[in-house]
């Protein structure tokens, strides 16, 4: 970039263009699409030097509000990406004082030091007019969503001047739970990969990070109660773990962006790595009357198992502030339980006959009750519902099986349970071409059921399972493909069903992601003004 | 896929070296678990005797008898590169000399045997890339006819070094005699559908060298954009690139790519695809493309290069004159694929020309007419050419040394390979290696299983197969996702094209490839995982 001699150009051209702006309509899209958006062709110029965020006089939050102070700082650099990189003497030769622009943020309630939760009001109103924008919301979380929208409304012309059109937005999410699952067990994801994902989630207004933190292949969570779990169960006890301070950093980074962190400690299956650090936890499998040396799911027949789970869940409650905990409960293989004579004896004693789903049910019920006793809401995978009748009513069920998820939605909501939809959004499954369109076409409430039933669908999750994903390819595989579900979960469905109409807006948004340093892959042929600069 | 993992160790011992002088060593040595050579050398013998390598004392040096010496910049550069691959980027303070122990390997002597080491030359299709590597105390010796073979041997040497449990660098007593199965082992990158920043191209040349690829097929321009900045016709990129300054390859960029590739023994073959795939050319060169008609008037859109105007051929003559001087390789890829005839059909001048030439309504004859004249133009620049299979399929008269690039899935590529070679032409295979096509799971296995000589034909025909190319077309790929999408999937192609035909054991390959991909990650290449697991050093970029 050549700076000499052109210092004043951005400002001058900006003023000139204000005059002709009426005939140059350059309306800028917002992703996900706000519920109500009215933009006019009138545009105003933003000067980084005269731009500011302030708290409205009537705002419950004022300077000192950790979440919003940090957000102002963050969004300033996002809105003016050239400012921090630009030359120091840019302003010296300006021949006329640029107009100030003030974004005034008012929130009804404080809560700057709290955490977002299932009931957080994320709605906001944004009104952009000449020289100012007024952002009003009930909570700081709503203000964050509004700041994100505001940042997407600002654009640069060919001279680098910043503009924003007169805009009125009334916005709120369609679903309260808009999640993204990362799997840190199949491959370890370095902390910076998780933090980067949280950044990108905020840009798409996701609000739940579902941390599938442990599974069969490895146990990277360093437990304060049971340090051997990661000492022996992680890929490496020092380089491939999440320490307590790592976890705290993730939670705080997420909180600053209005994102909840819901950890998943999946059991009784998917627990191979747990067994290494917790002898006696897993069921010994038998072959021909003797232990084969291999292990199956958690052993549901012995008291020590439940003592262990209770301690672990107590720790989880202590470490993770969110009121939800994901307990897993999927894909339990019964072969090992079947082979074990003690398990068979227990089955007999309990009168389960040969129905091992009853045994699984018994186990899940115990730990769901444990969780409830800790004042936490359980989320479980659909298997738990499919097998069992008795599930605590406030348990949230998550649908992951690909076929006939609509019928499952009907059944679960009919039974009165709150439901999360993930099945059509397993975006670790890749294919050639524009597969974001499939994610976009999903209609989470399109199943047979009453209005009451539809309301029980509290949202959905994009899942990026880790079999084939690690730090090398995670980000381009997630973005912008996850954006499709983000819009489905936030926006009005009727206004956003046409993927062809969404395409140019999404293309623009992915370039914006690149501009913000998110390695989002292309949707199709073309280019961005600022291409990805890394490798 | 879990079962694959479980079976893999069983295969390891059996298949590692295809029975060449290995016999007794199998099973004796635990260290063989460390074998991560990729692609697998042709002949390989290793023993349990291990030597230590100390970064403080180990050196890569020119052998006394070598025809190459300190003035050979290419090797000097390679010595430094491979030293860093082996030991990491050491700070000078750590390199203070320490005591040398008996069990240390103190040096690798690189012995170039030909009178002309080719330090300042370019690799070619005829280049002898063979090398012999003998690792024994106190010195290891790498013997090759020229610098190109030496480069391959250096890569192999670096792959033999492993860290033991105490973090000590070790290498086993080893003898390797190696040469490539095919002379042309290429990667195609497409810088038109998406512009690829220079550093992405350079990083992938690095990765290619780690996999012993030796041809960078640069599909540099196409319909969507013309990023090549031409000295003769600057308006091509001024008007045809996505952006005339930020999304172009300047002459010095191109030079840098060629030199960076040369330093790694990689040829750069540019593709300037005509007469189709040329929309972006039309932005800068008026009247080059055929005006399409709608009814009896021009529709305002344009089709392939206009084959009936002399100005088209004048342009091509000047343009390819430039290309032949900018790119040193003896070959140019001329494309010739997927010509859409509808625009030609709509144009009354073309119809008239067809009638004059007696082509009837067979537009493939018109295409042949164009291609034939183009080939004459390029032949006059003393370059050889490669073309996509359509040119052969349409019966264009071709020079005997033309290379036919097979890419189509229908008819079966095996049949096409048979026909191309039966006609006496040299053939290159890409059909099973369109790596831009992705699917869920371990698709490298099918990539690995494809074999370019797996078709019905005589031995003479098989010999006409000069190799193949992995293609990463750019519709859905740019700087954000190119490297992890290409690696380690392209590594599967690399082994197929380098190693012996009998190296086909997927379980064994899996174990080696897992380690090879971790090695690439360690060297800074974001190669994606094959399956569940971890690398000691995970990718640090992002």
Short mmCIF file of C-alpha atoms in Angstrom, two decimals, chain A residues 185-188 190 192-193 196 216-217 235-236 239-240 428-434 467-473 475-477 510 514 519-529 531-535, chain B residues 1-2 193-195 197 199-200 203 224 242 246-247 436-442 475-481 483-485 517 521 524 526-536 538-542:
data_model
loop_
_atom_site.label_atom_id
_atom_site.label_comp_id
_atom_site.label_asym_id
_atom_site.label_seq_id
_atom_site.Cartn_x
_atom_site.Cartn_y
_atom_site.Cartn_z
CA UNK A 185 -11.47 -36.65 21.52
CA UNK A 186 -11.04 -38.19 18.04
CA UNK A 187 -8.46 -35.50 17.45
CA UNK A 188 -7.13 -33.06 19.96
CA UNK A 190 -5.45 -26.94 20.27
CA UNK A 192 -6.50 -21.53 19.72
CA UNK A 193 -8.58 -23.61 17.30
CA UNK A 196 -11.13 -19.14 16.85
CA UNK A 216 -13.35 -43.53 23.18
CA UNK A 217 -10.10 -42.40 21.57
CA UNK A 235 -3.21 -38.88 23.63
CA UNK A 236 -0.45 -37.26 25.66
CA UNK A 239 0.62 -31.73 25.30
CA UNK A 240 -2.83 -33.08 24.42
CA UNK A 428 -18.40 -33.53 9.21
CA UNK A 429 -20.02 -35.48 6.37
CA UNK A 430 -18.62 -33.84 3.29
CA UNK A 431 -19.45 -34.21 -0.36
CA UNK A 432 -18.48 -32.51 -3.57
CA UNK A 433 -20.16 -29.23 -4.39
CA UNK A 434 -22.44 -26.80 -2.59
CA UNK A 467 -12.82 -38.66 12.88
CA UNK A 468 -11.32 -36.80 9.94
CA UNK A 469 -10.85 -33.35 11.37
CA UNK A 470 -8.13 -31.65 13.35
CA UNK A 471 -6.47 -28.25 13.50
CA UNK A 472 -5.29 -28.62 9.89
CA UNK A 473 -8.73 -28.65 8.30
CA UNK A 475 -11.94 -24.15 10.17
CA UNK A 476 -12.43 -24.36 6.39
CA UNK A 477 -14.63 -27.42 6.87
CA UNK A 510 -17.70 -15.59 3.77
CA UNK A 514 -11.87 -13.99 5.69
CA UNK A 519 -10.26 -19.38 7.22
CA UNK A 520 -13.67 -19.90 5.59
CA UNK A 521 -13.62 -21.91 2.38
CA UNK A 522 -15.18 -20.71 -0.89
CA UNK A 523 -18.76 -21.55 -1.86
CA UNK A 524 -17.96 -21.60 -5.54
CA UNK A 525 -15.68 -19.93 -8.12
CA UNK A 526 -14.88 -16.31 -7.51
CA UNK A 527 -12.73 -14.15 -5.33
CA UNK A 528 -12.67 -11.95 -2.28
CA UNK A 529 -11.12 -8.53 -2.23
CA UNK A 531 -8.07 -13.26 0.27
CA UNK A 532 -6.98 -15.51 3.11
CA UNK A 533 -3.46 -14.67 4.05
CA UNK A 534 -2.39 -17.82 5.82
CA UNK A 535 -1.70 -21.34 4.73
CA UNK B 1 -12.50 -48.41 9.47
CA UNK B 2 -11.58 -49.54 12.93
CA UNK B 193 -11.33 -20.51 -10.53
CA UNK B 194 -9.76 -19.08 -7.43
CA UNK B 195 -6.60 -17.06 -7.27
CA UNK B 197 -1.54 -16.50 -3.44
CA UNK B 199 2.86 -18.51 -0.77
CA UNK B 200 0.23 -21.20 -1.18
CA UNK B 203 4.15 -24.25 0.23
CA UNK B 224 -13.08 -17.38 -14.73
CA UNK B 242 -10.18 -10.96 -10.75
CA UNK B 246 -3.87 -8.08 -6.22
CA UNK B 247 -4.96 -11.20 -8.11
CA UNK B 436 -11.07 -31.88 -5.86
CA UNK B 437 -13.84 -34.50 -5.69
CA UNK B 438 -14.28 -35.21 -2.01
CA UNK B 439 -16.34 -37.66 -0.05
CA UNK B 440 -16.65 -38.70 3.56
CA UNK B 441 -14.08 -41.08 4.94
CA UNK B 442 -10.79 -42.54 3.82
CA UNK B 475 -14.19 -24.55 -8.14
CA UNK B 476 -14.37 -25.12 -4.39
CA UNK B 477 -10.79 -24.58 -3.40
CA UNK B 478 -8.71 -21.56 -2.53
CA UNK B 479 -6.01 -20.59 -0.05
CA UNK B 480 -8.31 -21.41 2.86
CA UNK B 481 -8.68 -25.11 2.17
CA UNK B 483 -3.45 -27.56 1.39
CA UNK B 484 -5.40 -29.83 3.77
CA UNK B 485 -7.57 -31.00 0.88
CA UNK B 517 1.31 -36.87 7.36
CA UNK B 521 2.48 -31.25 9.73
CA UNK B 524 4.51 -26.74 8.54
CA UNK B 526 -1.41 -28.47 7.21
CA UNK B 527 -1.99 -32.02 5.94
CA UNK B 528 -5.34 -33.29 7.17
CA UNK B 529 -5.73 -36.43 9.29
CA UNK B 530 -6.42 -39.84 7.74
CA UNK B 531 -8.44 -40.99 10.72
CA UNK B 532 -8.71 -40.77 14.51
CA UNK B 533 -5.42 -40.21 16.28
CA UNK B 534 -2.83 -37.60 16.97
CA UNK B 535 0.55 -36.25 15.99
CA UNK B 536 3.21 -35.50 18.54
CA UNK B 538 -0.05 -30.85 16.02
CA UNK B 539 -0.51 -28.15 13.43
CA UNK B 540 0.29 -24.77 14.92
CA UNK B 541 -0.94 -22.50 12.17
CA UNK B 542 -4.46 -21.14 11.80
#
